[in-house]
mmCIF file of N, CA, C and O in Angstrom:
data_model
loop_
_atom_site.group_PDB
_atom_site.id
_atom_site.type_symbol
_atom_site.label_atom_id
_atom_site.label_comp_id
_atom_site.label_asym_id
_atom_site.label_seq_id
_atom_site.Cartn_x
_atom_site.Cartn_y
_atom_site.Cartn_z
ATOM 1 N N UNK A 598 -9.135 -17.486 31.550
ATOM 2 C CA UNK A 598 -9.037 -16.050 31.619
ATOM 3 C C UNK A 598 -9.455 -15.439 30.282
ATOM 4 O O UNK A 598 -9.571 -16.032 29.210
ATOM 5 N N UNK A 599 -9.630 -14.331 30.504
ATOM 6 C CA UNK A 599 -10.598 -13.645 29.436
ATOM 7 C C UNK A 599 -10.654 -12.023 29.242
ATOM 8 O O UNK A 599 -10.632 -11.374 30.288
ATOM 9 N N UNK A 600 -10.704 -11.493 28.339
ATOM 10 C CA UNK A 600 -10.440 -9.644 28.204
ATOM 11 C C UNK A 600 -11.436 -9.392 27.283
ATOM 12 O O UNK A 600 -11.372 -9.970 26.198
ATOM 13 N N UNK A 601 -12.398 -8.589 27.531
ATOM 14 C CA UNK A 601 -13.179 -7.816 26.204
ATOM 15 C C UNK A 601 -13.199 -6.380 26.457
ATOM 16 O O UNK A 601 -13.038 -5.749 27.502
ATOM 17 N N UNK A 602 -13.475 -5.944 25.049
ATOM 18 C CA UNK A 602 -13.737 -3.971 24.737
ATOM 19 C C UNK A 602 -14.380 -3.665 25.929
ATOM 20 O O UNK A 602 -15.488 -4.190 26.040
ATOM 21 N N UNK A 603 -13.892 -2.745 27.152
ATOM 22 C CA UNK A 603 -14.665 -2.382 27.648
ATOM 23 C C UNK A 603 -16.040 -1.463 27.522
ATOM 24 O O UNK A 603 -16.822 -1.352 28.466
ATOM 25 N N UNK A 604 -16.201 -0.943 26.486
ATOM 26 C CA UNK A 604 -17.038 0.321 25.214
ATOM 27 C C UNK A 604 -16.997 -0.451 23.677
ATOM 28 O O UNK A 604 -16.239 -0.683 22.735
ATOM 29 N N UNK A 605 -18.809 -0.731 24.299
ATOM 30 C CA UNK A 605 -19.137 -1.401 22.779
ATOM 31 C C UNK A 605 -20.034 -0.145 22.272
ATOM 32 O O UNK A 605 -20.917 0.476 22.864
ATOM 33 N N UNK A 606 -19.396 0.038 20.727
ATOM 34 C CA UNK A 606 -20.067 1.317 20.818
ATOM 35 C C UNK A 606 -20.960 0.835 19.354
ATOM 36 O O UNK A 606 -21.967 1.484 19.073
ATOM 37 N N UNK A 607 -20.549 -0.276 18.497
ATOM 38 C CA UNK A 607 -21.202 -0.713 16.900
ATOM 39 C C UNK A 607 -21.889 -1.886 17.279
ATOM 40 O O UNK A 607 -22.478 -2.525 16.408
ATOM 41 N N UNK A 608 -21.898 -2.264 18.460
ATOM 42 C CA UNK A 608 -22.701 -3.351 19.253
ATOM 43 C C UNK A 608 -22.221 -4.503 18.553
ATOM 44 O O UNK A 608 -22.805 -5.312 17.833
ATOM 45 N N UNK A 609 -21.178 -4.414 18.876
ATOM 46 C CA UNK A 609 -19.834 -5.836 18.823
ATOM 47 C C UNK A 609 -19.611 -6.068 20.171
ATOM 48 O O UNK A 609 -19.890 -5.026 20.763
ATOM 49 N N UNK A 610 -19.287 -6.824 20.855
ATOM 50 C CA UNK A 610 -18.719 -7.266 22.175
ATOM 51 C C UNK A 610 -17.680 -7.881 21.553
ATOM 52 O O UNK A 610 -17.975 -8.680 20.665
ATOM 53 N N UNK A 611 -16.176 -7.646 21.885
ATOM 54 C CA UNK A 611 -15.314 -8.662 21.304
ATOM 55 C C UNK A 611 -14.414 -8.743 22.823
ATOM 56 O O UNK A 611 -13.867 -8.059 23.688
ATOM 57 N N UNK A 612 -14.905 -10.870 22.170
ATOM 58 C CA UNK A 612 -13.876 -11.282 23.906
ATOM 59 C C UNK A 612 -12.516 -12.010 23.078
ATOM 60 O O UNK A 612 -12.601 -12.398 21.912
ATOM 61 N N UNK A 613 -11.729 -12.075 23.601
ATOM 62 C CA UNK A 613 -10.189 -12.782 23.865
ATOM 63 C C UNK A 613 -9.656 -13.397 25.313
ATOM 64 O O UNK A 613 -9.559 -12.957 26.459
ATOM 65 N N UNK A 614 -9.408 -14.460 24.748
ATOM 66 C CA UNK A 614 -8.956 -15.597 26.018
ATOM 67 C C UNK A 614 -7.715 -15.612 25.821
ATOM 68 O O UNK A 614 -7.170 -15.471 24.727
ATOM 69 N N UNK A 615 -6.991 -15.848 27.252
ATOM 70 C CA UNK A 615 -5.675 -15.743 27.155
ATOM 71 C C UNK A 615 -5.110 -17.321 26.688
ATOM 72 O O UNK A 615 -4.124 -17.525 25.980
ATOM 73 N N UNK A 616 -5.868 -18.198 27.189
ATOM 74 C CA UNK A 616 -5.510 -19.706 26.944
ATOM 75 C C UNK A 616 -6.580 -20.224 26.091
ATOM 76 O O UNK A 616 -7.747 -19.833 26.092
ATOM 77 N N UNK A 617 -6.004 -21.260 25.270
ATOM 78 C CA UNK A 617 -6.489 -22.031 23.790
ATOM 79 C C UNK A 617 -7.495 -23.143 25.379
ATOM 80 O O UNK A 617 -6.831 -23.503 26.351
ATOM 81 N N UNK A 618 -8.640 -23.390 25.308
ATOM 82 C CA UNK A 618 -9.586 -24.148 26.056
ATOM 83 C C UNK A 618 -10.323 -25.350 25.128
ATOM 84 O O UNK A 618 -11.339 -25.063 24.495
ATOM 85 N N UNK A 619 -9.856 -26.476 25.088
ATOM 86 C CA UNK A 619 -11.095 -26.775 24.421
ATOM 87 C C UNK A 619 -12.441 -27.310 25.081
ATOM 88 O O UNK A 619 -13.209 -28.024 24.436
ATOM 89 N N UNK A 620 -12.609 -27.054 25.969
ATOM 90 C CA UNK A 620 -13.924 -27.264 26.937
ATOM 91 C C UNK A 620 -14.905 -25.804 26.324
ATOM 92 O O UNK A 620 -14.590 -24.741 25.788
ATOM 93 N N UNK A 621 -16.081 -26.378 26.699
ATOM 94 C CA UNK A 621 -17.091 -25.741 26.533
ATOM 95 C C UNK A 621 -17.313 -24.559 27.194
ATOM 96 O O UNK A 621 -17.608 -24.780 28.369
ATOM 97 N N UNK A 622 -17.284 -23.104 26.843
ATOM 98 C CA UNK A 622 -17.822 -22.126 27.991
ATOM 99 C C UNK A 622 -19.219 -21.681 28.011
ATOM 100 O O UNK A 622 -19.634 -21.469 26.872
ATOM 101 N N UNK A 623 -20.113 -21.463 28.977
ATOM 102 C CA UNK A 623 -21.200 -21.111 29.017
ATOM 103 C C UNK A 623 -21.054 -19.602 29.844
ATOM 104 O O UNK A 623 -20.585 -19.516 30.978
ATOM 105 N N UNK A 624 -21.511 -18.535 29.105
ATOM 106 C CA UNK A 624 -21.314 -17.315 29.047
ATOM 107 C C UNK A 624 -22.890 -16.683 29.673
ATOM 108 O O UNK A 624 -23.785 -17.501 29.460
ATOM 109 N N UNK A 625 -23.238 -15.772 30.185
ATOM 110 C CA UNK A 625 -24.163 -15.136 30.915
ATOM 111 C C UNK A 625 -23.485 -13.519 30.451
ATOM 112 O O UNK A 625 -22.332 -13.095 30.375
ATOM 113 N N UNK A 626 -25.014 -12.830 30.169
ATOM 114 C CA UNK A 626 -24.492 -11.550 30.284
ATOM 115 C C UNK A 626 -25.847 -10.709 30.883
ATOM 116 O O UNK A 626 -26.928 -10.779 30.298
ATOM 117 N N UNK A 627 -25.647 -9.862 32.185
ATOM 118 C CA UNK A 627 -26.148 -9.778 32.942
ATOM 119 C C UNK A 627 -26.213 -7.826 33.117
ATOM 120 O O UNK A 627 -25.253 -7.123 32.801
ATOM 121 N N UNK A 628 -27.334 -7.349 33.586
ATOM 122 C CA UNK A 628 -27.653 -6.284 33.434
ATOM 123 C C UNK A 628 -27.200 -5.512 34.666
ATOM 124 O O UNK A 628 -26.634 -6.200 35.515
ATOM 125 N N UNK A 629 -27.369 -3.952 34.978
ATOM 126 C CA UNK A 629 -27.160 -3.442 35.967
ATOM 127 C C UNK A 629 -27.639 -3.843 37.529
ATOM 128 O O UNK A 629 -27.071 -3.574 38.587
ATOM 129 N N UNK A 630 -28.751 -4.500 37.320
ATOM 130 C CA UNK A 630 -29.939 -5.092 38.320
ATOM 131 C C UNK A 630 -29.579 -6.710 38.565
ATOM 132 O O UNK A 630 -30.249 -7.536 39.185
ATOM 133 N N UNK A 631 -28.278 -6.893 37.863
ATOM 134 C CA UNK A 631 -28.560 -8.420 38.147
ATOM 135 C C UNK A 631 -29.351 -9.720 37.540
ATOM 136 O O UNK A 631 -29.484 -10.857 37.995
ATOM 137 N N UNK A 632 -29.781 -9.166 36.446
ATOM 138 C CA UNK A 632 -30.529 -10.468 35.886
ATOM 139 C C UNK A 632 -29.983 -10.620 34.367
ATOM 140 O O UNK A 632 -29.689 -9.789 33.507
ATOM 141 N N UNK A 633 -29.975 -11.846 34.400
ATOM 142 C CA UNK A 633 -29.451 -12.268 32.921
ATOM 143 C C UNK A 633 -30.671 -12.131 32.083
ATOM 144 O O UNK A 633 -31.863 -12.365 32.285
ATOM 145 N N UNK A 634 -29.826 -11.566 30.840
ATOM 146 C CA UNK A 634 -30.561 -11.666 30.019
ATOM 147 C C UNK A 634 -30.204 -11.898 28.320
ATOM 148 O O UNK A 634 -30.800 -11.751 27.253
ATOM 149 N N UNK A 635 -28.710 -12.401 28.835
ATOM 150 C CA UNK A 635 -28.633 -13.157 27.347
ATOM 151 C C UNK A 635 -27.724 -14.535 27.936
ATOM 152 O O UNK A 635 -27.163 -14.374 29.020
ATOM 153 N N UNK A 636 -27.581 -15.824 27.267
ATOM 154 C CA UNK A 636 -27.080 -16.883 27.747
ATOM 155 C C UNK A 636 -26.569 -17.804 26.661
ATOM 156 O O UNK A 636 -27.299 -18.391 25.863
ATOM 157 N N UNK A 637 -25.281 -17.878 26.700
ATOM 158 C CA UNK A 637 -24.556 -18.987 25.243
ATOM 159 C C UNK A 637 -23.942 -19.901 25.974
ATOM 160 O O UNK A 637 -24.065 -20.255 27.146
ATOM 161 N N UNK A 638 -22.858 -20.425 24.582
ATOM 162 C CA UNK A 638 -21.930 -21.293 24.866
ATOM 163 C C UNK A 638 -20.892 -21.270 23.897
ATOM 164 O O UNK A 638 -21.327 -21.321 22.747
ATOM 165 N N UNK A 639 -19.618 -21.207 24.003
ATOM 166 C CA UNK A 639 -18.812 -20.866 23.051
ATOM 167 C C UNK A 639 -17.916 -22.493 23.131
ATOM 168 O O UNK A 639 -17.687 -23.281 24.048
ATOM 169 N N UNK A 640 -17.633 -22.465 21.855
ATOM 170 C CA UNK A 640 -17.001 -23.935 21.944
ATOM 171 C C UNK A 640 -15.883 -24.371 20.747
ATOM 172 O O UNK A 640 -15.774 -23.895 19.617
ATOM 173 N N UNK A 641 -15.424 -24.992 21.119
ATOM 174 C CA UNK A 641 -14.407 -25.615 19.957
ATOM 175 C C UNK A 641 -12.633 -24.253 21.290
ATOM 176 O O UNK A 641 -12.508 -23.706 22.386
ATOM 177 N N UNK A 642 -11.863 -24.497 20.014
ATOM 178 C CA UNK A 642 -10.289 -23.921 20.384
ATOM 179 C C UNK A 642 -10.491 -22.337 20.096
ATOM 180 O O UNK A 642 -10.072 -21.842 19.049
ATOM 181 N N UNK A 643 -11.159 -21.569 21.090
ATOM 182 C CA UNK A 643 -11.258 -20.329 20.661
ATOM 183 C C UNK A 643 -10.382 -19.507 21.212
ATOM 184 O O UNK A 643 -10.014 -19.736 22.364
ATOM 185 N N UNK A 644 -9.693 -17.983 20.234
ATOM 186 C CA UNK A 644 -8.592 -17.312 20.971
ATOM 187 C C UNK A 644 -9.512 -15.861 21.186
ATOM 188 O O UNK A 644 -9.350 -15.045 22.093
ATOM 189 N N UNK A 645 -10.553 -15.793 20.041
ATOM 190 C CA UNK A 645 -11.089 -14.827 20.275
ATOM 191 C C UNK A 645 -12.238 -14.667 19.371
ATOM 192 O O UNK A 645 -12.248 -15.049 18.201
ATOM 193 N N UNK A 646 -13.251 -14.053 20.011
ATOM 194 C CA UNK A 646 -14.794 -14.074 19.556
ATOM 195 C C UNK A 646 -15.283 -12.896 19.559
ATOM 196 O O UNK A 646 -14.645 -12.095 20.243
ATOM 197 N N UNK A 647 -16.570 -12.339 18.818
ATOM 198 C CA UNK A 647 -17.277 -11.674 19.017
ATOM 199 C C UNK A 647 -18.856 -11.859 19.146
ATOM 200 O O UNK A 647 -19.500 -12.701 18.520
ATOM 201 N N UNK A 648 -19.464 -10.792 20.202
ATOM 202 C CA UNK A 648 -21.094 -10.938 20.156
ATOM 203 C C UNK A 648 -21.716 -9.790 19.457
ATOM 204 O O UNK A 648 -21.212 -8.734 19.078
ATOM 205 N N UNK A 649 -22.908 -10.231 19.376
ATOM 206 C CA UNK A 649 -23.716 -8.911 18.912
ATOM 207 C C UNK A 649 -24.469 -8.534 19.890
ATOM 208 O O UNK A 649 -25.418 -9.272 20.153
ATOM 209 N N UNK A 650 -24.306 -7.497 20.571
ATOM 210 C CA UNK A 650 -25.279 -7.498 21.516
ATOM 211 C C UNK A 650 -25.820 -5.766 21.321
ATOM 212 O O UNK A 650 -25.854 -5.025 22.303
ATOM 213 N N UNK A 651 -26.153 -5.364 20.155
ATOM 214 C CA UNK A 651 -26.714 -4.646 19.356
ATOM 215 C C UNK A 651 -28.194 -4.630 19.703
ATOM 216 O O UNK A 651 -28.831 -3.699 19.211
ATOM 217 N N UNK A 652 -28.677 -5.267 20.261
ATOM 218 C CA UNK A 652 -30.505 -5.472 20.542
ATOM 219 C C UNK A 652 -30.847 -4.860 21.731
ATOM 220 O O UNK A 652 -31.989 -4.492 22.006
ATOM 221 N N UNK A 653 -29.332 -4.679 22.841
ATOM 222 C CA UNK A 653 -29.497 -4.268 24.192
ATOM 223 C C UNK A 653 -29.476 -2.838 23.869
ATOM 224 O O UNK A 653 -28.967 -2.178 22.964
ATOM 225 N N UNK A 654 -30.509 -2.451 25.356
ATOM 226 C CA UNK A 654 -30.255 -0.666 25.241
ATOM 227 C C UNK A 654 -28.806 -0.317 26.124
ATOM 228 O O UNK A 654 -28.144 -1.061 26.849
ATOM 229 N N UNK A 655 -28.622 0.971 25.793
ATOM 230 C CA UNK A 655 -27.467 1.508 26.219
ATOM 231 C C UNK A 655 -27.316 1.395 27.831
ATOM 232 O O UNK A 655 -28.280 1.497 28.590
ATOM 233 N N UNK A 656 -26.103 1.192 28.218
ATOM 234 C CA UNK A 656 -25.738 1.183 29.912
ATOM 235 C C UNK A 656 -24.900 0.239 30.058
ATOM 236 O O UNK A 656 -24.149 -0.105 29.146
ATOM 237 N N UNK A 657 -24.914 -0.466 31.559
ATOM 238 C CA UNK A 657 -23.731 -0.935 32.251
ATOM 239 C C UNK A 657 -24.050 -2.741 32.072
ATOM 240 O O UNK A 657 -25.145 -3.133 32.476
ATOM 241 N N UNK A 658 -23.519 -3.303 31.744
ATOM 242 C CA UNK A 658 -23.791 -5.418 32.005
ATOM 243 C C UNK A 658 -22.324 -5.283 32.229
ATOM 244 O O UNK A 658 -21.446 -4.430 32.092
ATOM 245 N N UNK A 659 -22.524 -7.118 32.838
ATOM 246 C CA UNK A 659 -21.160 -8.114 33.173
ATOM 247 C C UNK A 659 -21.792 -9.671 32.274
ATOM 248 O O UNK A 659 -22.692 -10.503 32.163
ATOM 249 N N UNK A 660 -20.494 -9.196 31.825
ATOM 250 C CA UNK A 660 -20.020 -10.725 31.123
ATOM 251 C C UNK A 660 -19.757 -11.436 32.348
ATOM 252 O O UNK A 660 -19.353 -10.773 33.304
ATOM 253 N N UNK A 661 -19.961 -12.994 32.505
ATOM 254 C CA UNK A 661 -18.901 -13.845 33.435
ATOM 255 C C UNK A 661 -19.273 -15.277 32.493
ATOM 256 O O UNK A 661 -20.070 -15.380 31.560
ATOM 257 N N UNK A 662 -18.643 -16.016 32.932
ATOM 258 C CA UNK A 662 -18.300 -17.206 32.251
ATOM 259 C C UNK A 662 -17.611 -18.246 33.815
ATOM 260 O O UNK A 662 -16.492 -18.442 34.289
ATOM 261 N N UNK A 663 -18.920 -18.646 34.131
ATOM 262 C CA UNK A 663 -18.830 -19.663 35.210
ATOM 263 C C UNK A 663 -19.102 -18.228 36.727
ATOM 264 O O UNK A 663 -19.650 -17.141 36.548
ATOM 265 N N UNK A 664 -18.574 -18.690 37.944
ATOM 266 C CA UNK A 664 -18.917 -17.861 39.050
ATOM 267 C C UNK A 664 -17.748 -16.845 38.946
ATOM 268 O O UNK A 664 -17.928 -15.633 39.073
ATOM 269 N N UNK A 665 -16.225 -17.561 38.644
ATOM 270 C CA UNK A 665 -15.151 -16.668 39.150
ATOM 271 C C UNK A 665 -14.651 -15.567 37.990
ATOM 272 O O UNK A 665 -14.000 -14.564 38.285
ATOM 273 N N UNK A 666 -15.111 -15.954 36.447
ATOM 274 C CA UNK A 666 -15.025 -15.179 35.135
ATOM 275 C C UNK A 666 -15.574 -14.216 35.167
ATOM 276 O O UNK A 666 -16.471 -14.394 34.343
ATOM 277 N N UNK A 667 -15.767 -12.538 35.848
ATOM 278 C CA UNK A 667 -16.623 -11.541 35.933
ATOM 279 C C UNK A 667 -15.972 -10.501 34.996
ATOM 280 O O UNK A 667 -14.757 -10.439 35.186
ATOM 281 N N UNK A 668 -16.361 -9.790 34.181
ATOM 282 C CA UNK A 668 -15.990 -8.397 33.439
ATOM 283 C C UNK A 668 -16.992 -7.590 33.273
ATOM 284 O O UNK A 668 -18.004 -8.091 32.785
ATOM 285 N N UNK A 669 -17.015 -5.977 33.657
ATOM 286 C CA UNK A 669 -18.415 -5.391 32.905
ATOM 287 C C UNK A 669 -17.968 -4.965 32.173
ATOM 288 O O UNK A 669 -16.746 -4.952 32.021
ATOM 289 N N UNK A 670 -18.995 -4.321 31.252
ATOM 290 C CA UNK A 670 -18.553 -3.803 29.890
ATOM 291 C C UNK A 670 -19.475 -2.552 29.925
ATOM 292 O O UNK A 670 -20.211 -2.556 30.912
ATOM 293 N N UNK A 671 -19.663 -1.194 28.879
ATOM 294 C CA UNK A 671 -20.960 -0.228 28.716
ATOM 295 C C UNK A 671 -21.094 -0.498 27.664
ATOM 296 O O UNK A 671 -20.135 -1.026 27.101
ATOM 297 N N UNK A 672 -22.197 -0.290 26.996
ATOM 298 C CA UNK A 672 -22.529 -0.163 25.772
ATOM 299 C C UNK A 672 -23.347 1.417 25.207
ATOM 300 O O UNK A 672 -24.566 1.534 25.333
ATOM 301 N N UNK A 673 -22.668 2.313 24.722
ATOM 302 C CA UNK A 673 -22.908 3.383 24.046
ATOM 303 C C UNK A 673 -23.416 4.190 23.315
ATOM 304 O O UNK A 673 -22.887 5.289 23.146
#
């Protein structure tokens, strides 16, 4: 499980997990239309992270992390 800023407005994305994981996550972040267009992997004992996703133009994406991990976020 997982929570980020819903309003990235300094083009920080900051996520927080509710549980310490040490498995690998592979993260997708995906546009209004459905297509990815950025793709990681976060790893090691993380409680909480940030992205830069400062390069994207302004509007609506979803974070998910595997099929059932979905959140959108705007960016401002």
């Amino acid at each position: 499980m997982f929570s980020l800023n819903k309003i990235v407005k300094d083009g920080i994305l900051e996520i927080s997990f509710s549980t310490e994981n040490r498995e690998t996550k592979i993260y997708t972040i995906t546009n209004s239309k459905g297509i990815a267009i950025l793709q990681g992997k976060i790893t090691g004992q993380t409680q909480r992270t940030c992205l830069y996703v400062g390069d994207l133009k302004k509007g609506q994406y979803t974070f998910s992390i595997g099929d059932d991990l979905i959140e959108e976020f705007n960016i401002q």
